[in-house]
Coordinates of C-alpha atoms in Angstrom, one line a residue:
M19 CA 0.0 0.0 0.0
S20 CA 3.0 2.3 0.5
D21 CA 3.3 2.8 -3.2
R22 CA -0.1 4.4 -3.2
L23 CA 1.2 7.0 -0.7
T24 CA 2.9 8.9 -3.5
I25 CA 1.8 11.2 -6.4
P26 CA 2.5 8.5 -9.0
G27 CA 0.7 6.0 -6.8
L28 CA -2.4 8.1 -6.6
L29 CA -2.4 8.6 -10.4
T30 CA -1.7 4.9 -11.0
E31 CA -4.7 3.9 -8.8
S32 CA -7.1 6.1 -10.7
A33 CA -5.6 5.1 -14.1
E34 CA -6.0 1.4 -13.3
R35 CA -9.6 1.9 -12.2
A36 CA -10.6 3.9 -15.3
P37 CA -7.8 4.7 -17.8
N38 CA -10.0 6.6 -20.2
D39 CA -11.9 8.7 -17.7
P40 CA -11.0 12.4 -18.0
A41 CA -8.4 13.7 -15.5
I42 CA -7.3 17.2 -16.6
V43 CA -9.7 19.3 -18.6
P44 CA -8.7 22.5 -20.5
I45 CA -11.0 25.4 -20.9
A46 CA -11.0 24.8 -24.6
G47 CA -10.2 21.4 -26.2
A48 CA -10.3 17.8 -25.3
P49 CA -9.5 16.5 -21.8
V50 CA -6.7 14.0 -21.1
G51 CA -7.6 10.7 -19.6
Y52 CA -5.9 9.1 -16.6
G53 CA -3.9 6.6 -18.7
E54 CA -2.5 9.3 -21.0
L55 CA -1.8 11.6 -18.0
L56 CA 0.2 8.9 -16.3
R57 CA 2.2 8.4 -19.5
Q58 CA 2.8 12.2 -19.7
V59 CA 4.1 12.3 -16.1
G60 CA 6.4 9.4 -16.9
C61 CA 7.7 11.0 -20.1
V62 CA 8.5 14.3 -18.3
A63 CA 10.0 12.7 -15.2
G64 CA 12.1 10.5 -17.5
A65 CA 13.3 13.4 -19.5
L66 CA 14.3 15.3 -16.4
H67 CA 16.3 12.3 -15.1
T68 CA 18.0 12.1 -18.5
R69 CA 19.0 15.8 -18.0
G70 CA 20.6 14.9 -14.7
V71 CA 17.8 15.8 -12.3
R72 CA 17.8 13.5 -9.3
P73 CA 15.1 12.8 -6.6
A74 CA 17.0 15.0 -4.1
D75 CA 17.2 18.0 -6.5
T76 CA 14.8 21.0 -6.3
V77 CA 13.2 22.1 -9.5
A78 CA 11.5 25.5 -9.5
L79 CA 8.5 26.1 -11.7
V80 CA 7.4 29.5 -13.1
L81 CA 4.4 28.8 -15.2
P82 CA 1.0 30.5 -15.7
N83 CA -2.1 28.7 -14.5
G84 CA -3.5 26.1 -16.9
P85 CA -3.3 22.4 -17.8
E86 CA 0.5 22.5 -18.3
A87 CA 1.1 23.9 -14.8
A88 CA -0.9 21.0 -13.3
T89 CA 0.9 18.4 -15.4
A90 CA 4.3 20.1 -14.6
F91 CA 3.6 19.9 -10.8
L92 CA 2.6 16.2 -11.0
S93 CA 5.6 15.4 -13.3
V94 CA 8.3 17.3 -11.4
A95 CA 7.1 16.1 -8.0
S96 CA 7.3 12.5 -9.4
A97 CA 10.9 13.0 -10.4
A98 CA 12.3 15.4 -7.8
T99 CA 11.3 18.1 -5.4
C100 CA 8.9 20.6 -7.1
A101 CA 8.9 24.2 -6.0
P102 CA 6.2 26.3 -7.9
L103 CA 6.8 30.1 -7.7
N104 CA 4.5 33.0 -8.3
P105 CA 5.0 34.2 -11.9
A106 CA 4.4 37.8 -10.7
Y107 CA 7.6 37.8 -8.6
G108 CA 10.2 40.4 -9.4
A109 CA 13.9 40.0 -9.7
E110 CA 14.8 40.6 -6.1
E111 CA 12.1 38.2 -4.9
L112 CA 13.3 35.5 -7.3
E113 CA 16.9 36.0 -6.2
F114 CA 15.8 35.2 -2.7
Y115 CA 13.5 32.3 -3.4
L116 CA 15.7 30.5 -6.0
G117 CA 18.7 30.9 -3.7
D118 CA 16.8 29.8 -0.6
L119 CA 15.5 26.8 -2.4
A120 CA 19.0 25.9 -3.7
A121 CA 17.2 25.1 -7.0
T122 CA 19.2 23.1 -9.5
S123 CA 16.8 23.7 -12.4
L124 CA 14.1 26.1 -13.5
L125 CA 11.2 25.2 -15.7
I126 CA 9.7 28.3 -17.2
W127 CA 6.9 28.9 -19.8
G128 CA 8.7 30.0 -23.0
A129 CA 6.3 32.9 -23.7
L130 CA 6.4 34.3 -20.2
D131 CA 8.2 37.6 -19.7
S132 CA 9.9 37.1 -16.4
P133 CA 13.3 38.0 -14.8
A134 CA 13.4 34.4 -13.6
R135 CA 15.6 33.3 -16.5
E136 CA 18.3 35.9 -15.9
V137 CA 18.3 35.3 -12.2
A138 CA 18.5 31.5 -12.7
R139 CA 21.4 31.8 -15.2
R140 CA 23.3 34.2 -12.9
R141 CA 23.0 31.7 -10.1
G142 CA 24.1 28.8 -12.3
I143 CA 20.7 27.2 -12.4
S144 CA 19.8 25.2 -15.5
V145 CA 16.9 26.9 -17.4
I146 CA 14.4 24.6 -19.2
E147 CA 11.9 26.3 -21.5
V148 CA 8.5 24.8 -21.4
G149 CA 6.2 25.2 -24.5
P150 CA 3.0 23.9 -26.0
A151 CA 3.4 20.5 -27.6
S152 CA 0.2 19.1 -28.9
S153 CA -3.6 19.2 -28.6
V154 CA -3.4 16.8 -25.7
A155 CA -4.4 18.7 -22.5
G156 CA -1.4 19.5 -20.3
A157 CA 1.3 18.1 -22.7
F158 CA 4.3 20.3 -23.2
S159 CA 7.8 20.2 -24.7
L160 CA 11.1 20.8 -22.9
D161 CA 13.3 23.2 -24.8
G162 CA 11.3 22.4 -27.9
V163 CA 11.6 18.6 -27.6
M164 CA 8.7 16.3 -26.8
P165 CA 9.7 14.0 -23.9
A166 CA 10.1 10.4 -25.0
P167 CA 8.0 7.6 -23.4
S168 CA 9.3 6.5 -20.0
A169 CA 8.2 4.5 -17.1
V170 CA 6.7 6.4 -14.2
P171 CA 9.4 6.6 -11.5
A172 CA 9.0 4.8 -8.2
A173 CA 8.8 7.6 -5.7
D174 CA 9.5 7.1 -2.0
P175 CA 6.6 8.1 0.2
Q176 CA 9.0 9.9 2.6
S177 CA 10.9 11.8 -0.1
I178 CA 10.1 15.5 -0.5
A179 CA 7.6 16.1 -3.3
L180 CA 6.8 19.7 -2.8
M181 CA 8.7 22.7 -1.3
L182 CA 6.9 25.9 -0.5
H183 CA 7.7 29.0 1.4
T184 CA 5.7 30.3 4.3
S185 CA 6.1 33.9 5.6
G186 CA 7.0 35.0 9.1
T187 CA 6.9 38.5 10.5
T188 CA 10.0 38.4 12.6
S189 CA 12.2 36.3 10.4
R190 CA 12.8 35.3 6.8
P191 CA 10.3 33.1 5.0
K192 CA 10.5 29.5 6.1
L193 CA 10.9 26.5 3.8
V194 CA 8.1 23.9 4.2
P195 CA 9.0 20.5 2.8
L196 CA 6.0 18.2 2.1
T197 CA 6.6 14.5 1.4
H198 CA 4.6 12.4 -1.0
A199 CA 3.0 10.8 2.1
N200 CA 2.0 14.3 3.4
L201 CA 0.4 15.2 0.1
A202 CA -1.3 11.9 -0.4
A203 CA -2.8 11.9 3.1
S204 CA -4.1 15.5 2.6
A205 CA -5.6 14.6 -0.8
R206 CA -7.4 11.6 0.7
H207 CA -8.6 13.6 3.7
I208 CA -10.1 16.3 1.4
G209 CA -11.7 13.6 -0.8
S210 CA -13.2 11.9 2.2
T211 CA -14.5 15.2 3.7
L212 CA -16.2 16.2 0.4
R213 CA -17.2 12.7 -0.6
L214 CA -15.4 13.1 -4.0
G215 CA -15.7 10.4 -6.6
P216 CA -15.2 9.7 -10.3
S217 CA -18.3 11.7 -11.2
D218 CA -17.0 14.9 -9.6
R219 CA -15.4 17.7 -11.6
C220 CA -13.6 20.6 -9.9
L221 CA -13.4 24.1 -11.5
N222 CA -10.0 25.2 -10.3
V223 CA -9.7 29.0 -10.1
M224 CA -6.9 29.0 -7.5
P225 CA -3.2 29.6 -8.5
L226 CA -1.1 26.5 -9.0
F227 CA 1.8 27.9 -7.0
H228 CA -0.4 27.9 -3.9
I229 CA -1.1 24.8 -1.6
H230 CA -4.9 25.5 -2.0
G231 CA -4.9 25.0 -5.7
L232 CA -2.3 22.3 -5.8
V233 CA -3.8 20.0 -3.2
A234 CA -7.4 20.9 -2.6
A235 CA -8.4 21.5 -6.2
T236 CA -6.0 19.3 -8.2
L237 CA -4.5 16.4 -6.2
A238 CA -7.6 15.7 -4.1
T239 CA -9.7 15.5 -7.3
L240 CA -7.2 13.2 -9.1
A241 CA -6.9 10.9 -6.1
A242 CA -10.6 10.5 -6.1
G243 CA -10.7 9.7 -9.9
G244 CA -12.6 12.9 -10.8
S245 CA -11.6 15.6 -13.2
V246 CA -10.2 19.0 -12.7
V247 CA -10.8 22.0 -15.0
C248 CA -7.6 24.0 -15.3
T249 CA -8.4 27.6 -15.8
P250 CA -6.0 30.5 -16.4
G251 CA -6.8 31.6 -12.9
F252 CA -9.7 33.5 -11.3
L253 CA -11.3 35.8 -13.9
A254 CA -14.6 37.0 -12.6
P255 CA -16.0 38.0 -16.0
H256 CA -15.4 34.4 -17.3
F257 CA -16.5 32.4 -14.2
F258 CA -20.1 31.9 -15.3
D259 CA -19.0 31.0 -18.8
W260 CA -16.8 28.3 -17.3
L261 CA -19.6 27.2 -15.0
Q262 CA -21.8 26.7 -18.0
S263 CA -19.3 25.1 -20.4
A264 CA -17.3 22.9 -18.0
T265 CA -20.2 21.7 -15.9
P266 CA -18.3 21.3 -12.6
T267 CA -19.8 19.7 -9.5
W268 CA -17.8 22.0 -7.2
Y269 CA -15.2 24.7 -7.0
T270 CA -12.9 25.9 -4.2
A271 CA -11.8 29.5 -3.7
V272 CA -10.9 32.3 -1.2
P273 CA -13.5 34.6 0.2
T274 CA -12.7 37.6 -2.1
M275 CA -13.3 35.4 -5.1
H276 CA -16.6 34.2 -3.7
Q277 CA -17.6 37.9 -3.1
A278 CA -16.8 38.8 -6.8
I279 CA -18.9 35.8 -8.0
V280 CA -21.9 36.7 -5.8
A281 CA -21.7 40.3 -7.1
R282 CA -22.0 39.1 -10.7
A283 CA -24.5 36.3 -10.1
P284 CA -27.7 38.3 -10.9
E285 CA -26.5 38.7 -14.5
F286 CA -26.6 34.9 -15.0
P287 CA -29.9 33.4 -13.7
S288 CA -30.2 30.8 -16.4
V289 CA -26.6 29.6 -16.0
I290 CA -27.1 29.3 -12.2
A291 CA -30.4 27.5 -12.7
A292 CA -28.7 24.9 -14.9
S293 CA -25.6 24.6 -12.7
S294 CA -24.4 21.1 -11.8
L295 CA -22.7 22.3 -8.6
R296 CA -23.4 20.1 -5.5
F297 CA -21.4 22.2 -3.1
V298 CA -19.0 25.2 -2.9
R299 CA -15.8 25.2 -0.8
S300 CA -14.0 28.1 0.8
S301 CA -10.6 28.2 2.5
S302 CA -7.3 30.1 3.0
S303 CA -9.0 33.0 5.0
A304 CA -12.1 33.6 7.0
L305 CA -15.4 33.6 5.1
P306 CA -17.7 36.3 6.2
R307 CA -21.1 34.9 7.3
Q308 CA -22.9 37.3 4.9
T309 CA -20.9 35.9 2.0
L310 CA -21.6 32.3 3.0
A311 CA -25.3 33.1 3.1
E312 CA -25.2 34.9 -0.2
L313 CA -23.4 32.0 -1.9
E314 CA -26.0 29.5 -0.6
Q315 CA -28.8 31.8 -1.7
T316 CA -27.2 32.1 -5.1
F317 CA -26.4 28.5 -5.9
H318 CA -28.8 26.7 -3.6
V319 CA -26.0 24.3 -2.5
P320 CA -24.1 24.0 0.8
V321 CA -21.0 26.1 1.3
I322 CA -18.2 24.2 3.0
E323 CA -15.8 26.4 4.9
A324 CA -12.4 24.7 5.6
Y325 CA -9.2 25.6 7.5
G326 CA -5.8 24.9 6.0
M327 CA -2.2 26.0 5.8
T328 CA 0.9 25.0 4.0
E329 CA 2.5 23.2 6.9
A330 CA -0.4 20.7 7.0
A331 CA -0.4 20.2 3.2
H332 CA -3.5 22.4 3.3
Q333 CA -6.6 20.9 5.1
M334 CA -6.8 20.7 8.9
A335 CA -10.5 21.2 9.7
S336 CA -13.6 21.5 7.6
N337 CA -17.4 21.8 8.0
P338 CA -18.9 18.6 6.8
L339 CA -21.4 18.1 4.0
P340 CA -25.1 17.7 4.8
P341 CA -26.8 16.0 6.5
A342 CA -24.1 16.6 9.1
T343 CA -24.2 20.0 10.9
R344 CA -22.4 23.0 9.4
K345 CA -21.7 25.9 11.7
P346 CA -21.3 29.3 10.1
G347 CA -18.6 31.2 11.9
S348 CA -16.6 28.0 12.5
V349 CA -14.1 26.2 10.3
G350 CA -15.6 22.9 11.2
I351 CA -14.3 19.7 12.8
A352 CA -11.0 18.0 12.5
A353 CA -10.8 16.8 8.9
G354 CA -7.7 14.5 8.7
P355 CA -5.2 15.5 11.4
D356 CA -6.0 15.7 15.1
V357 CA -6.8 19.3 16.2
A358 CA -6.5 20.6 19.7
I359 CA -6.0 23.9 21.6
M360 CA -2.7 24.5 23.6
D361 CA -1.6 27.1 26.1
D362 CA 1.8 28.8 26.1
A363 CA 3.2 26.1 28.4
G364 CA 2.4 23.3 26.0
R365 CA -0.7 22.0 27.9
L366 CA -3.7 20.9 25.9
L367 CA -6.9 22.8 26.9
P368 CA -10.5 21.7 27.3
P369 CA -13.3 22.6 25.0
G370 CA -14.4 26.2 25.3
T371 CA -11.0 27.4 26.3
T372 CA -9.1 29.9 24.0
G373 CA -5.5 29.2 23.1
E374 CA -3.3 28.3 20.2
V375 CA -4.6 25.9 17.6
V376 CA -2.3 22.9 17.2
V377 CA -2.5 19.9 14.9
C378 CA -0.7 16.6 14.3
G379 CA -1.2 13.9 11.7
P380 CA 0.1 12.2 8.5
N381 CA -0.4 15.3 6.4
V382 CA 1.6 17.6 8.7
T383 CA 5.2 18.4 7.8
A384 CA 7.9 17.0 10.0
G385 CA 9.5 20.4 10.3
Y386 CA 10.9 23.4 8.4
L387 CA 14.0 22.9 6.4
H388 CA 17.3 24.0 7.9
N389 CA 15.6 26.0 10.6
A390 CA 16.1 24.5 14.1
S391 CA 14.9 27.6 15.9
A392 CA 11.7 27.8 14.0
N393 CA 11.1 24.1 14.6
A394 CA 11.7 24.5 18.3
A395 CA 9.1 27.2 18.5
A396 CA 6.6 25.6 16.2
F397 CA 6.5 22.0 17.4
S398 CA 5.6 20.8 20.9
D399 CA 5.3 17.1 21.9
G400 CA 4.5 16.2 18.3
W401 CA 2.0 18.9 17.8
F402 CA 2.5 21.7 15.3
R403 CA 1.6 25.2 16.6
T404 CA -0.3 27.0 13.9
G405 CA 0.1 30.5 15.3
D406 CA -3.7 30.9 15.2
Q407 CA -5.9 31.5 18.2
G408 CA -9.2 29.8 18.7
H409 CA -11.3 27.4 20.7
L410 CA -13.2 24.1 20.2
D411 CA -16.8 24.1 21.1
A412 CA -18.6 21.3 22.9
D413 CA -19.2 19.5 19.5
G414 CA -15.6 19.7 18.4
Y415 CA -16.1 22.6 16.0
L416 CA -13.1 25.0 15.7
V417 CA -13.8 28.7 16.0
L418 CA -10.8 30.9 15.1
T419 CA -10.6 34.2 17.1
G420 CA -7.5 35.8 15.7
R421 CA -3.9 35.4 14.5
L422 CA -1.1 35.3 16.9
K423 CA 1.4 36.1 14.2
E424 CA 1.5 39.5 12.6
I425 CA 1.2 38.2 9.0
I426 CA -1.1 40.4 6.8
N427 CA -3.8 38.4 5.1
R428 CA -4.8 40.4 2.0
G429 CA -7.6 38.4 0.4
G430 CA -5.8 35.2 0.9
E431 CA -2.3 36.5 0.0
K432 CA -0.1 36.2 3.0
I433 CA 2.3 39.1 3.3
A434 CA 5.3 39.3 5.8
P435 CA 5.5 42.9 7.1
V436 CA 9.3 42.6 7.6
E437 CA 9.7 41.9 3.9
V438 CA 7.9 45.2 3.1
D439 CA 9.9 47.0 5.8
E440 CA 13.1 46.0 4.1
A441 CA 11.8 47.1 0.7
L442 CA 10.8 50.5 2.1
M443 CA 14.2 50.9 3.9
S444 CA 16.1 50.2 0.7
H445 CA 15.1 53.7 -0.3
P446 CA 17.9 56.1 0.7
A447 CA 15.5 58.6 2.3
V448 CA 14.0 56.0 4.7
A449 CA 15.6 55.6 8.2
Q450 CA 12.9 53.3 9.7
A451 CA 9.8 51.6 8.6
V452 CA 7.1 49.4 10.1
T453 CA 4.4 47.7 8.0
F454 CA 1.0 46.8 9.5
A455 CA -2.4 45.7 8.5
V456 CA -5.4 48.0 8.0
P457 CA -8.9 46.4 8.1
H458 CA -10.5 46.3 4.6
P459 CA -14.1 45.5 3.8
L460 CA -13.4 43.3 0.8
L461 CA -9.9 42.0 1.2
G462 CA -10.0 41.4 5.0
E463 CA -6.8 43.4 5.4
E464 CA -4.8 45.9 3.4
V465 CA -1.1 46.8 3.7
A466 CA -0.1 50.1 5.3
A467 CA 3.2 51.4 6.6
A468 CA 4.6 54.1 8.9
V469 CA 8.0 55.6 7.9
V470 CA 10.6 57.8 9.6
L471 CA 12.7 59.7 7.1
R472 CA 16.4 60.5 7.4
P473 CA 17.1 64.1 8.4
G474 CA 17.3 66.5 5.5
T475 CA 15.6 64.1 3.1
A476 CA 12.3 64.2 1.3
V477 CA 10.3 61.7 -0.6
T478 CA 6.6 61.4 -1.5
Q479 CA 4.2 58.5 -0.8
A480 CA 4.0 57.8 -4.5
Q481 CA 7.7 57.7 -4.9
L482 CA 8.1 55.2 -2.1
R483 CA 5.3 53.0 -3.4
E484 CA 7.0 53.0 -6.8
S485 CA 10.2 52.0 -5.1
V486 CA 8.6 49.1 -3.3
A487 CA 6.8 48.0 -6.5
A488 CA 10.2 47.6 -8.2
R489 CA 11.2 45.1 -5.6
L490 CA 8.0 43.2 -4.6
A491 CA 4.8 41.9 -6.1
Y492 CA 2.1 44.5 -6.5
F493 CA -0.1 43.0 -3.7
K494 CA 2.7 43.7 -1.2
V495 CA 2.9 47.4 -1.9
P496 CA 1.5 49.5 0.9
R497 CA -1.8 51.2 0.0
Q498 CA -1.1 54.0 2.5
I499 CA 2.2 55.3 3.8
M500 CA 2.3 57.6 6.8
F501 CA 5.3 59.8 7.6
I502 CA 6.0 60.1 11.4
D503 CA 8.7 61.4 13.6
A504 CA 9.3 58.2 15.6
L505 CA 8.0 54.7 15.5
P506 CA 5.8 53.5 18.3
K507 CA 7.8 50.8 20.3
G508 CA 7.0 48.3 23.0
P509 CA 8.9 47.7 26.2
T510 CA 11.6 45.7 24.5
G511 CA 12.2 48.4 21.9
K512 CA 10.6 46.5 19.1
P513 CA 8.2 48.3 16.8
Q514 CA 4.6 47.5 17.5
R515 CA 2.5 46.4 14.6
I516 CA -0.6 45.1 16.2
G517 CA -3.1 47.9 16.9
L518 CA -0.9 50.4 15.0
A519 CA -3.6 51.3 12.5
A520 CA -5.9 52.4 15.3
R521 CA -3.1 54.3 17.1
L522 CA -2.2 56.2 14.0
G523 CA -5.8 56.8 12.9
V524 CA -5.3 54.9 9.6
A525 CA -8.6 53.5 8.3
A526 CA -9.6 51.5 5.2
S527 CA -9.9 53.7 2.2
D528 CA -12.5 51.6 0.5
T529 CA -15.5 51.8 2.9
A530 CA -17.5 54.6 1.3
P531 CA -20.7 53.4 -0.4
L532 CA -21.3 54.1 -4.0
P533 CA -23.5 57.1 -4.8
Q534 CA -27.1 56.3 -5.6
A535 CA -26.9 57.9 -9.0
L536 CA -23.8 57.0 -11.0
T537 CA -22.5 59.4 -13.6
P538 CA -22.2 58.2 -17.2
P539 CA -19.0 59.0 -19.1
A540 CA -19.0 62.7 -20.1
T541 CA -15.7 63.3 -21.9
A542 CA -14.0 61.7 -24.9
V543 CA -11.4 60.1 -22.7
E544 CA -14.0 58.7 -20.3
E545 CA -15.9 57.3 -23.3
I546 CA -12.7 55.5 -24.5
L547 CA -11.9 54.2 -21.0
A548 CA -15.5 52.9 -20.7
S549 CA -15.1 51.1 -24.0
I550 CA -11.9 49.5 -22.9
W551 CA -13.5 48.6 -19.6
T552 CA -16.3 46.9 -21.5
D553 CA -13.9 44.9 -23.6
V554 CA -11.9 43.7 -20.6
M555 CA -14.7 43.1 -18.1
R556 CA -17.3 42.0 -20.7
H557 CA -19.8 44.5 -19.2
E558 CA -20.2 48.2 -19.2
P559 CA -19.2 50.2 -16.2
A560 CA -22.2 51.3 -14.2
G561 CA -20.8 54.8 -14.1
V562 CA -17.5 56.7 -13.9
E563 CA -17.5 56.2 -10.1
E564 CA -17.8 52.3 -10.3
D565 CA -14.8 50.6 -8.7
F566 CA -13.0 48.1 -10.9
F567 CA -12.4 45.6 -8.1
R568 CA -15.9 46.0 -6.6
A569 CA -17.2 45.2 -10.2
G570 CA -15.3 41.8 -10.1
G571 CA -12.0 42.8 -11.6
D572 CA -8.8 41.2 -10.3
S573 CA -5.0 41.8 -10.7
M574 CA -4.8 39.9 -14.0
L575 CA -7.6 41.9 -15.6
A576 CA -6.1 45.1 -14.1
M577 CA -2.9 44.4 -16.0
Q578 CA -4.8 43.8 -19.2
F579 CA -6.8 47.0 -18.6
V580 CA -3.7 49.2 -18.1
S581 CA -2.0 47.6 -21.0
R582 CA -4.9 48.4 -23.3
I583 CA -5.2 52.0 -22.0
N584 CA -1.5 52.6 -22.7
D585 CA -1.8 51.1 -26.2
V586 CA -5.0 52.9 -27.2
L587 CA -4.1 56.3 -25.7
G588 CA -0.4 56.2 -26.1
V589 CA 0.3 57.0 -22.5
E590 CA 2.3 55.3 -19.7
L591 CA -0.2 54.8 -16.9
S592 CA 1.4 52.7 -14.1
L593 CA -0.3 49.8 -12.4
L594 CA 0.1 51.6 -9.1
S595 CA -1.6 54.7 -10.4
F596 CA -4.5 52.5 -11.5
F597 CA -4.8 50.8 -8.1
D598 CA -4.9 54.3 -6.5
A599 CA -8.0 55.3 -8.5
P600 CA -9.6 52.2 -10.1
T601 CA -12.5 54.0 -11.7
V602 CA -13.2 55.4 -15.1
G603 CA -13.2 58.9 -13.6
G604 CA -10.1 58.3 -11.6
I605 CA -8.2 56.9 -14.5
A606 CA -9.3 59.8 -16.8
A607 CA -8.0 62.3 -14.2
A608 CA -4.7 60.5 -14.3
V609 CA -4.2 60.2 -18.1
E610 CA -5.7 63.5 -19.2
P611 CA -2.6 65.5 -18.0
M612 CA -0.4 62.9 -19.9
L613 CA -2.4 63.5 -23.1
A614 CA -2.2 67.3 -22.6
G615 CA 1.6 67.1 -22.2
A616 CA 1.9 65.0 -25.4
A617 CA -0.2 67.4 -27.4

């Protein structure tokens, strides 16, 4: 049975049961069956071995979402240690992550414009270009060559299949090694919780560099013999098209995605009425009760809120499917590993007592890589300390009451404040910086920072944000930066992040309701911007005041929107300027001076 506790083993089991059943489904085109998927995995794994990649090596992936990313994850993890990276990372981030991983090879999508190639070559890392190969879903070439047929490698359940980073607020991001056995256990736990089977189809809108998309959406589905629809990522304007064409039985997402879906749902009553969904799953951050209720009212299916994190190969607790009890406001009962509450001294606490959530089980990592101090702090008598605060009720349902760590959770994106501090302080005018969370009505939390300037220097908020944007991904750039004379410090002299937003009087900037009567475009520029909006979002803006993100836009659509604006108007609008005023009126105010200057 141990051979089934690996990724190749899970795929083999499903292929032996039904080799022609669909496994990976593209948005357009024919799906690939389990037998062919297993062959593809063997071909790529064999080709990597031929190139000198060994099981102990770490291979980084930089690929956009889609069938190829899913197949690459399965293939690389079957041959070595797979380390998927966010394609949005900048050069400095890639320098850190590729170096920290000690990656020996980089697989990168040939058409992707990324500094990853240059960083990898500078570090002596072998670069392998991945490209489209055939009409078979998920198949790809390596440096223009189709991998030759090869037997699927015999992976060791205890070998590391997946390596991901997790962020800390007081130290550098930590490496989380997950074995084949960890991943297989979590996949089976999720399948059991959701009662997944061969007739189930998951619409995956989560990124495939994130544990949520890799394990909950992809691996759990394949372990159950179902099929996974590999989208290019969450695109709110296309979600209902996919719901109609792909006929999924479920999807899993973070709360901000669910909120965007609910907002657009009234436009698609016939699609919803014909939907084949049997449940909706939410994880990675707290789901507001209102959103849960709206989802159930929209799709008329149960919404299953789960609790997961990277160190547990995703799932730790989950609300069960009906007829069992679901409790809104809780993240459910233990769903695979054991879950308990512990005090600071390492004592387990009775139900109803608040403390730190701890877990142990076959899906939980044995420890961070090369980080003895982090392991000493995170593990206690075999239990992993999650850093989250909560309590178990009398029925064993887990209620989370806060985070003990200072990590900023921006719509499911986990941001380490110290990383943003360092980016801010790389500017020559900045003497000190402290990054903190500001409550946000849609994202949960937004990033803000307080800065102390060096004497005799001057810099604007916009200049600092541009400086940070050159070093970090856009979602880590502080939305607000305050200039102060001295940082608030605690008794030990450390800057205090928790409660800093209230102390400084910083509030979310996105709480004002929309006006009752929205203004239509009134100028030629606004008319052009509204037309571009319609093309990108596939619906007209309600008015020049309508917020792009409230209307269902996301970061990928924002990049498309800005690119189209710059092409059509011949300007150089930055993505940061767009995020500052994501409305037709706000963008018009930003680009009109550019047009006047060019006249």
